[in-house]
C-alpha angles and dihedrals in degrees: 000000000000092000091051091049090051091049090052090055092049092050091050089056090050091052091060090061097048135075140186123012094346089061090053092053094051093045090052090050090049090054091051093050091048090054091051093046095052101032112148114207095178097061095106121071135157120251090249090054091051089049091053090047094053109028094093090051092051093047095045094069123192128095120331109248095210093054111112113212121212095217091237107110097206093047094046090048090053101043103016093228137283133294130224110259095041130119111212119189121198110200132186142136120281118287094015095116106268094140093045092050090049090050090052090049091048092051092049097045098040090063087074107017131047105250141188122206119200112200108187093161102051139043122247090258095054097042093046089049089054092051092048092046090053093049097043103033090231109143111261092228091058091053095046092048092041092234100134121142126239088255091054090048090056090046090053090051090053089055094060093092091049091052091051089060092062111097091208134135118190122206121192107175139147100228102097098172114131087225091055088049092053094047095047094043091049089054093050092045090052097043102032104026093240113193102172129041123194122198124195103212130006099205092059091074115094141190125199088209091078102017092133093057115048096192092052090045093055092044089053091048089050093053092046092051092049091048093047092050092051096044093049097034094233129137113240118197116185135176120228127197119230126184140209123236137145125264105042136082101352117216141152096264097151131036092230096060146313123319127187124229116209135161124244115242091264095043098051097075090050089062091047090055 
């Protein structure tokens, strides 16, 4: 197992140095090795076996330990929470607050569960500024422009202990391959006990297997994320970007008239999933 994991990492480094058809061959081999490394031979059970496995849990009552709460009372009241092994996609149009909502979720959840936040859309400086702005209430623009007052500087210092309580790792890299995501996440799960993974945003992930067809590529990424979440029993929460255009799915989106909600090329397969 350890040798296979090391080989997977080595192959991922080789992929970065290749292009064209050779890169496709290596990525396909990487996929095959991943399947071998994480093969689950106990995935099939009879209904009676599942009943025996879970009857004590059903009869015990009380709150489910594995349930992951969002930290938003109204939302938790409506959906109960999330389970490990799930892929949750948060979709909205651009500039409607997907990243900010994901940051709020990450701050709430990482108080109780080791979490990993992938920021494919922002640098470490920008994403960390957004997290600190959310925690401190200091306007994001002031942090980004480094125009904070002495009082705000003291307030930031007082927040250091609160930040240390967050079980949160933030990754801001440029390798957006789904295989790289799986390899890196597996490493963090193994070494840091990660239970929740946040992805901002979904459409940044790529796969050379379907690079000539964006819809198929995103559908493939979706299946791989679902599979990864289930195999590793982690919760994955990802944002997805939707867009507005005329001609599809009419609905009363605005008081002044009709608007039409449609999915961008890369969002549409996410909805189909």
